[in-house]
Short mmCIF file of C-alpha atoms in Angstrom, two decimals:
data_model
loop_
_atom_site.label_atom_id
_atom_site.label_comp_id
_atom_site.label_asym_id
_atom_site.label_seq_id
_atom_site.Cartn_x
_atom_site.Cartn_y
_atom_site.Cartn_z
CA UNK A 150 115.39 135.84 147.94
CA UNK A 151 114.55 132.06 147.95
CA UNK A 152 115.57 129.71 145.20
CA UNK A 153 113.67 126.45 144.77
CA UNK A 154 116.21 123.34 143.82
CA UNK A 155 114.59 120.89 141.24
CA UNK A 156 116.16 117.66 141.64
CA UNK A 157 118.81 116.18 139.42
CA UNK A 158 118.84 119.90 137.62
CA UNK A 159 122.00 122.30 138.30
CA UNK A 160 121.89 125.86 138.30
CA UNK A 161 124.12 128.74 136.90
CA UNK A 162 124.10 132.29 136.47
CA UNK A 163 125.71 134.09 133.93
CA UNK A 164 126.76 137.18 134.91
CA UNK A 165 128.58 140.38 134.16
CA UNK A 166 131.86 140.59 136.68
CA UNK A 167 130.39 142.43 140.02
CA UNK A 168 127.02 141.61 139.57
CA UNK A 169 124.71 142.33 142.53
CA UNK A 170 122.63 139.41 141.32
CA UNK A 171 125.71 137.48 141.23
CA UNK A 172 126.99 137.97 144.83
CA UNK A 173 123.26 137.28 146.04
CA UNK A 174 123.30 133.78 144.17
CA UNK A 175 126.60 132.68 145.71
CA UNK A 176 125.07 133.62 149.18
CA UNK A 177 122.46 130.72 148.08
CA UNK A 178 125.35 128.32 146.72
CA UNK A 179 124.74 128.94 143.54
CA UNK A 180 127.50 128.73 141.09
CA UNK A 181 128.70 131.87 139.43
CA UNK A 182 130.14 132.18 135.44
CA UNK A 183 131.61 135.30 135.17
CA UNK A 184 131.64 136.47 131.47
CA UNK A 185 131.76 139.66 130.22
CA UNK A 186 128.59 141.10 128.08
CA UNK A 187 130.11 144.08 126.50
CA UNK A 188 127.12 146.37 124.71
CA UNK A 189 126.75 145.80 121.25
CA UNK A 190 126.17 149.35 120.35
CA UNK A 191 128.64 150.87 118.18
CA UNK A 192 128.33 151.41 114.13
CA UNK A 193 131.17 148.72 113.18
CA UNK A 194 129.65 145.62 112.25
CA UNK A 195 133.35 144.38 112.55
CA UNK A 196 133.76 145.11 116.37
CA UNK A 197 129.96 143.36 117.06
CA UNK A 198 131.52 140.18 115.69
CA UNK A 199 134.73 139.89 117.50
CA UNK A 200 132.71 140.78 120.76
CA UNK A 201 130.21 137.85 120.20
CA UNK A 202 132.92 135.71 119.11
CA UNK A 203 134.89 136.26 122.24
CA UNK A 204 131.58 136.06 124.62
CA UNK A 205 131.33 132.65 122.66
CA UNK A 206 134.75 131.38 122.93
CA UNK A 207 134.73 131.71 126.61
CA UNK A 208 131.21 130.55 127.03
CA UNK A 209 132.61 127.52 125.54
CA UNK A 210 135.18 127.45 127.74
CA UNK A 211 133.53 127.75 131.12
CA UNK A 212 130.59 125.23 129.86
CA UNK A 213 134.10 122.45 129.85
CA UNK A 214 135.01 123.68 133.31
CA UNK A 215 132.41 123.25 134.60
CA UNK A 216 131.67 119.86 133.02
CA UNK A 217 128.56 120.98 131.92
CA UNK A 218 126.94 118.31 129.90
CA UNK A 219 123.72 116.90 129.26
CA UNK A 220 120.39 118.73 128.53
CA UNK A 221 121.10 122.39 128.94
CA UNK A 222 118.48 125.13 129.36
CA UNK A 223 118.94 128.47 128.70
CA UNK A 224 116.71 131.50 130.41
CA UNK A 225 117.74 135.07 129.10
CA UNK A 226 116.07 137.82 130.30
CA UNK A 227 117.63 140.75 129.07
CA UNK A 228 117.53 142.37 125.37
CA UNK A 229 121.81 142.12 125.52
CA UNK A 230 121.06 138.77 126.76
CA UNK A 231 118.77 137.42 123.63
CA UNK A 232 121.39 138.99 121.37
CA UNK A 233 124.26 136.82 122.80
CA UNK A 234 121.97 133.62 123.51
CA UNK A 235 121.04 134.51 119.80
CA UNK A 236 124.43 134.08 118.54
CA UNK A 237 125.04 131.18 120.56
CA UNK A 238 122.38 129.16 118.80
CA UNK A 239 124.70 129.44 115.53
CA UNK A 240 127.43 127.03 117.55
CA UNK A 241 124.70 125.07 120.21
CA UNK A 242 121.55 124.70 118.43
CA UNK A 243 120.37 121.86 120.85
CA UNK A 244 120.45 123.89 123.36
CA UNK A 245 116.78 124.90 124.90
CA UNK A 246 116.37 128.58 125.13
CA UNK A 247 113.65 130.48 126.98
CA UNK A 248 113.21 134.31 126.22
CA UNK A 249 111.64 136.45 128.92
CA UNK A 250 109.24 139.36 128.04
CA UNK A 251 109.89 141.88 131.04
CA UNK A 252 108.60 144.80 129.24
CA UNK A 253 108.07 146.93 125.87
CA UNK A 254 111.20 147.53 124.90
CA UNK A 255 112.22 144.73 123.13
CA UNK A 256 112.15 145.97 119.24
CA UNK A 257 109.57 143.92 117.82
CA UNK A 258 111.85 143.56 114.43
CA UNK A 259 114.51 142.01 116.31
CA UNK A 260 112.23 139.36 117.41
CA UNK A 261 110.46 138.76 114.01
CA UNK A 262 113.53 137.53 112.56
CA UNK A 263 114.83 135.26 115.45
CA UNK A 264 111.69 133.75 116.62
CA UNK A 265 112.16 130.63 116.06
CA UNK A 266 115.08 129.76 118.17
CA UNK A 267 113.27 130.23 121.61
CA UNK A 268 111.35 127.28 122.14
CA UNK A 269 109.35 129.37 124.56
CA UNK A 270 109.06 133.39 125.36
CA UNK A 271 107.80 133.95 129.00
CA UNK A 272 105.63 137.26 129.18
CA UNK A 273 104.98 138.76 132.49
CA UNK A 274 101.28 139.73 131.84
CA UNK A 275 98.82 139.03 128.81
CA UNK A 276 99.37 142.51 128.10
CA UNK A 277 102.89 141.85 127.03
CA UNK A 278 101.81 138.67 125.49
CA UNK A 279 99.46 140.42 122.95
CA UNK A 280 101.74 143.35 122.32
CA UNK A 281 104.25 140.87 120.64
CA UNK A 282 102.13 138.68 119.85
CA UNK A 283 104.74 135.56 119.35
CA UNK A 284 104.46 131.95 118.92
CA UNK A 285 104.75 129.84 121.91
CA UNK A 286 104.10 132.13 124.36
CA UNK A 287 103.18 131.43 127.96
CA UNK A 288 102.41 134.20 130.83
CA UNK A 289 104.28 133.84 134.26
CA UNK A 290 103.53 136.70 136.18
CA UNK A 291 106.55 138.05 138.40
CA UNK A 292 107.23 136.27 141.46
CA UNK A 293 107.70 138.08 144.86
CA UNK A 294 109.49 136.72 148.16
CA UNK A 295 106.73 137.36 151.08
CA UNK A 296 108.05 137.45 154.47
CA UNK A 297 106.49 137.74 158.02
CA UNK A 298 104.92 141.08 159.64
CA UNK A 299 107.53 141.59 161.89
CA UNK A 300 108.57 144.87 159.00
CA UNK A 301 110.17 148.08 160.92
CA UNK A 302 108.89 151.41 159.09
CA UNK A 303 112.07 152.82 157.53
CA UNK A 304 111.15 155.98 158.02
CA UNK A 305 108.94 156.64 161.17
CA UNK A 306 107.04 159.66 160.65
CA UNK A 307 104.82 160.59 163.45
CA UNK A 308 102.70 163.34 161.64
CA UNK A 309 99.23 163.42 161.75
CA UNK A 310 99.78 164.14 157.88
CA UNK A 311 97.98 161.48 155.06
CA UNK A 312 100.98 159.94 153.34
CA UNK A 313 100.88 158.93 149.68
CA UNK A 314 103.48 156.57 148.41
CA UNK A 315 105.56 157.03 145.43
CA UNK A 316 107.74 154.01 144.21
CA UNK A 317 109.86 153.46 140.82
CA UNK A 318 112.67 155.09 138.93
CA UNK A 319 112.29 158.92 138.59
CA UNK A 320 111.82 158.70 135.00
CA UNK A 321 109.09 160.79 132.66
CA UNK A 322 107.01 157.31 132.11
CA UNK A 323 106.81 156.97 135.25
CA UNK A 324 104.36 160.08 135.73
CA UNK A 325 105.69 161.59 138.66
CA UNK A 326 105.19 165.46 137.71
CA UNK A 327 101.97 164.20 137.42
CA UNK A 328 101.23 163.20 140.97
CA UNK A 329 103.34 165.91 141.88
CA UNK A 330 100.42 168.52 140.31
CA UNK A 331 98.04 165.84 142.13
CA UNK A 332 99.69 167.28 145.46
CA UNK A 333 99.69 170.37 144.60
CA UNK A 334 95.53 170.16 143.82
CA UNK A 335 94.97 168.55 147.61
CA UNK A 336 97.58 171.59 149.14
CA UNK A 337 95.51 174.20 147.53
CA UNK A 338 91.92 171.89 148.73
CA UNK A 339 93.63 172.50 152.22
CA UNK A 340 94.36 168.74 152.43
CA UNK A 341 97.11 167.23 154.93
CA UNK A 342 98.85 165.40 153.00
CA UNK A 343 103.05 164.22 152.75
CA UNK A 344 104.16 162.82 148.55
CA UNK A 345 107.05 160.15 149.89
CA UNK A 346 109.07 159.26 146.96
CA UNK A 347 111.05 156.56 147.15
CA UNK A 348 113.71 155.96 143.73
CA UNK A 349 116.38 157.12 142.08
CA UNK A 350 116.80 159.10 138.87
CA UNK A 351 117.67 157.20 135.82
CA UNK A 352 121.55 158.69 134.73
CA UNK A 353 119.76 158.60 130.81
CA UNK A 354 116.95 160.87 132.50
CA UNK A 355 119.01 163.46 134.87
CA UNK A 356 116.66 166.17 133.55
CA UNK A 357 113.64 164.68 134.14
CA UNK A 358 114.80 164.61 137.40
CA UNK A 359 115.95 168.47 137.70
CA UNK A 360 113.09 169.54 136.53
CA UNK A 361 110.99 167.33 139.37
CA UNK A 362 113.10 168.77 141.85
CA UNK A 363 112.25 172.82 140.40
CA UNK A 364 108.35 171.54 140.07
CA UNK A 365 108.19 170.96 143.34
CA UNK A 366 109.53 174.32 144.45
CA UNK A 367 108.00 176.33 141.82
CA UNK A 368 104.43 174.93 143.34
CA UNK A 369 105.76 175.88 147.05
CA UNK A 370 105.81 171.97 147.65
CA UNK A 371 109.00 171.76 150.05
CA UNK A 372 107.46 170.39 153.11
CA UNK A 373 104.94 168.50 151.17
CA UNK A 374 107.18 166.00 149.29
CA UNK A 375 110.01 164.28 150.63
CA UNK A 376 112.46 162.47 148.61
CA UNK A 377 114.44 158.98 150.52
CA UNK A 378 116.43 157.20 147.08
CA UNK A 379 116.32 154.15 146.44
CA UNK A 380 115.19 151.40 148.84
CA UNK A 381 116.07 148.00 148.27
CA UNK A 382 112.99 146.21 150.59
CA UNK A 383 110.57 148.92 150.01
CA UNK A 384 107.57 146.75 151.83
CA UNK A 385 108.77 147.94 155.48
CA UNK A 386 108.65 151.71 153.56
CA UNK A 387 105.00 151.23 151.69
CA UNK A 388 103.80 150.25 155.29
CA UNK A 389 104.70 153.89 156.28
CA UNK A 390 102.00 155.09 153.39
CA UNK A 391 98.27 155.31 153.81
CA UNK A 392 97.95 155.38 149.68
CA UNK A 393 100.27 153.77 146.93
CA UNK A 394 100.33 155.55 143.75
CA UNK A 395 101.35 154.52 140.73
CA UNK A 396 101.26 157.47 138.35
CA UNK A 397 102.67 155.90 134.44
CA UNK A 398 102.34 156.77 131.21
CA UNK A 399 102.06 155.23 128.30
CA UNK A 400 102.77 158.01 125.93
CA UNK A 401 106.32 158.21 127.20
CA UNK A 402 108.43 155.05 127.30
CA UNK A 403 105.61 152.63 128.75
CA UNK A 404 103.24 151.11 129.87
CA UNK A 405 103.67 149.18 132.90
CA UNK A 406 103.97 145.74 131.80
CA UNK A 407 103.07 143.92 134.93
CA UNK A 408 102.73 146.65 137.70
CA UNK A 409 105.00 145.06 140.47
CA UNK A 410 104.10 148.23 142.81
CA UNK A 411 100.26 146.99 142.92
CA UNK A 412 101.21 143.33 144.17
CA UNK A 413 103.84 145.29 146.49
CA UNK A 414 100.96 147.61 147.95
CA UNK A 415 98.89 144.70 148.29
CA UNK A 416 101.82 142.29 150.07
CA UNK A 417 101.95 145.79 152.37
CA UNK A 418 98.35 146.04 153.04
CA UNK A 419 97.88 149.57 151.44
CA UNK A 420 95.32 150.91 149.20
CA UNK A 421 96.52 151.89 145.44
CA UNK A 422 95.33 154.20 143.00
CA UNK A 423 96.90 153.36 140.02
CA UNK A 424 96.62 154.96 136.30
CA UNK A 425 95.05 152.43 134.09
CA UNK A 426 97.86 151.41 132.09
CA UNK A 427 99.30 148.31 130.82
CA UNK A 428 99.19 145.31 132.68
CA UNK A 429 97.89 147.26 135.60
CA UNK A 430 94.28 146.15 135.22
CA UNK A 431 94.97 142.55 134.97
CA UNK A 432 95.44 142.72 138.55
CA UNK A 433 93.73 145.44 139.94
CA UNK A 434 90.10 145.76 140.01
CA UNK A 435 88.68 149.45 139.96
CA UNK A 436 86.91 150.12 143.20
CA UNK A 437 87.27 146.49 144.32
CA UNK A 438 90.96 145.82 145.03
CA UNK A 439 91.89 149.12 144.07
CA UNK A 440 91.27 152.61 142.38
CA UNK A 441 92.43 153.12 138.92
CA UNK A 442 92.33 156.33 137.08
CA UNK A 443 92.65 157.92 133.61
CA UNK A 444 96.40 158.00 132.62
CA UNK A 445 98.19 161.73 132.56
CA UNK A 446 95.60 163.57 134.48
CA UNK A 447 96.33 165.09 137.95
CA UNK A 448 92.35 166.06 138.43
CA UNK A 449 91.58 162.46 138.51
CA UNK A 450 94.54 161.10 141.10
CA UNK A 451 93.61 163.64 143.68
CA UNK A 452 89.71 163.29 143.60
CA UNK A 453 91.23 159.24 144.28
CA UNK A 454 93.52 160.12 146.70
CA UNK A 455 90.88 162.57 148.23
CA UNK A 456 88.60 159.63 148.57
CA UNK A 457 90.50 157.39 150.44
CA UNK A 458 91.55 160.22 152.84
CA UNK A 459 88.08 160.80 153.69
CA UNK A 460 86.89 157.46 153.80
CA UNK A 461 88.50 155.35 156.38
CA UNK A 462 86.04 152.39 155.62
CA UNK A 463 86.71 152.29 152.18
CA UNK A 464 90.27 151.90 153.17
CA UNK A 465 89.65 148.76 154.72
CA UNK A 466 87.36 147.42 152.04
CA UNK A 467 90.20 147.53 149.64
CA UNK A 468 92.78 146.55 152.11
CA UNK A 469 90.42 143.27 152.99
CA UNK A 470 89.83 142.53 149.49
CA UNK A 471 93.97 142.69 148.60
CA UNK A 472 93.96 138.75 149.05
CA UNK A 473 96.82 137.12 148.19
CA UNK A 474 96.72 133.09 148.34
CA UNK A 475 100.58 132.34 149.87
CA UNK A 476 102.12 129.47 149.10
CA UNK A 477 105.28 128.34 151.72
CA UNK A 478 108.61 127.68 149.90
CA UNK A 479 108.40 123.97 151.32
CA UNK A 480 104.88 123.42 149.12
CA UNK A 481 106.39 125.58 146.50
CA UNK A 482 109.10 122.73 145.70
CA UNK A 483 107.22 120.19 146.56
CA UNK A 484 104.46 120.87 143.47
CA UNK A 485 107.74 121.80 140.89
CA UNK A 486 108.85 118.65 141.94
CA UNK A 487 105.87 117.11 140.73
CA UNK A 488 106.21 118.39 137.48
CA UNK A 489 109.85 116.89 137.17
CA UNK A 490 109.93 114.11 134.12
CA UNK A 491 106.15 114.39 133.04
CA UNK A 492 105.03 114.76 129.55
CA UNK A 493 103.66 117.73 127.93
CA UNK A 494 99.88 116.03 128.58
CA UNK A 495 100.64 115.47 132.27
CA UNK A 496 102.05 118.64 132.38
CA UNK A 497 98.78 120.23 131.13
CA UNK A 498 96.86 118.34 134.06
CA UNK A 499 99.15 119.26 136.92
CA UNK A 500 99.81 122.38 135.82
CA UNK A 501 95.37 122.85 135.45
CA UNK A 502 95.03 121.25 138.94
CA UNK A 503 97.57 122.87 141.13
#
């Protein structure tokens, strides 16, 4: 939502035609290079080339109109995007390219063999970090845009019912049938509580997401969970919740690698009960910040979420103890701008200090 200039450094985004991330940059003045990144997934080893060689050929060409010269960074973030920035190396081996570790999925034999043309990979957590264990590896958690408190509730709900918070795709990893039991466990306890689940299915996972849907009727659920999509600024939404939950799995496509819902929850002000999984625990503290619970087991999220419902107190212990140190944009740019021409020793120092 904010992007921080460095001086005497000019910044592109290459992007896919249509790109939501594209139109949003360009709202920011940032300049746009359109190029097609057609997947690389087909058995003819024939085809793959001609498609890198054309995302090459006009790569080349857009670096010369836009007079792109110099020292020239860059930052790929997707697994499509490491193949191409990959292939690229072959034809612009001074270039300085920085791989970014979002999640599991990377396969790890893909990265053995072209390790050494990052000159850094970016994890988001230390869990990442030691699952791939690389070479020149640094951690940057992810970075959120905090705003004022001035949030409307998207969905005003005037009930005197406990709301618990569900946010992320409606895929299996994801655990949702597994909170969904959860509800089911405080219905039969007698329990007022509402499961809000905010996300969309995932179009490789549209069965996952049927059999959600029959779960929660089979279990006589209906006015118990409420489903509201996706949500682009789900803050003003979490604020609606008394309880964030974040029910993965690492069994079936995960684990979390950072755990962006737990930062959300805490940028909200609501308590989270979280399954301990992945990079979860680097920043949630169980009992202290937070309550995390055994992954895969329904028992163990409602005796959470049954805590927090009958312990107003504890609420606000966790809610107090959520402290995030916020930095303004203005002081944001003013210490990267510190770091602008320094050496890798001076780096070290700033870097220790700020």
């Amino acid at each position: 939502k904010g992007f921080v200039r460095l001086k005497e450094c000019n910044v592109y985004l290459v992007s896919p035609q249509g790109s939501i991330l594209g139109s949003k940059m360009r709202e920011q003045s940032i300049e746009v290079i359109t190029i097609e990144f057609p997947s690389l997934r087909n058995r003819n080893p024939f085809k793959t080339l001609l498609k890198l060689f054309s995302f090459k050929k006009s790569f080349k060409s857009e670096l010369q109109k836009a007079k792109i010269v110099g020292d020239v960074i860059l930052i790929s973030n997707t697994t499509r995007s490491f193949v191409y920035t990959a292939f690229l190396y072959l034809f612009f081996p001074k270039f300085f390219q920085i791989w970014v570790l979002h999640d599991y999925l990377i396969p790890k034999v893909l990265l053995k063999y072209v390790k050494f043309i990052p000159k850094f990979f970016v994890a988001v957590s230390q869990d990442v970090k030691l699952f791939y264990n690389l070479p020149r590896t640094v951690v940057i958690p992810n970075a959120f845009s905090i705003v004022g408190d001035d949030f409307d509730i998207v969905h005003k709900d005037n009930s005197d019912k406990f709301k618990v918070g569900f946010f992320g795709r409606i895929v299996k990893w994801k655990g949702l049938h597994v909170l969904i039991d959860a509800i089911s466990i405080l219905k039969e306890q007698k329990h007022n509580v509402m499961l809000l689940v905010y996300g969309s299915p995932s179009d490789t996972e549209m069965d996952y997401y049927s059999s959600v849907i029959e779960q929660v009727q089979r279990l006589g659920l209906s006015n118990f969970v409420k489903f509201y999509g996706f949500v682009e600024d789900v803050i003003p939404a979490m604020r609606e919740c008394n309880v964030i939950v974040s029910s993965s799995i690492s069994k079936y496509g995960g684990p979390e690698s950072f755990g962006r819902s737990a930062i959300e929850a805490m940028i909200a002000g609501v308590p989270l009960v979280s399954t301990n999984c992945g990079g979860i625990a680097e920043n949630i503290t169980d009992g202290y910040n937070g309550i995390l619970v055994k992954e895969d087991n329904a028992e163990e999220l409602a005796e959470a979420i049954t805590t927090l419902l009958n312990d107003i107190n504890l609420r606000k212990e966790i809610i107090a103890k959520q402290s995030l140190k916020i930095v303004s944009q203005e002081e944001l740019s003013k210490r990267i701008n510190l770091l602008h021409g320094k050496s890798i020793k001076e780096l070290a120092i700033l870097t220790s200090e700020l």
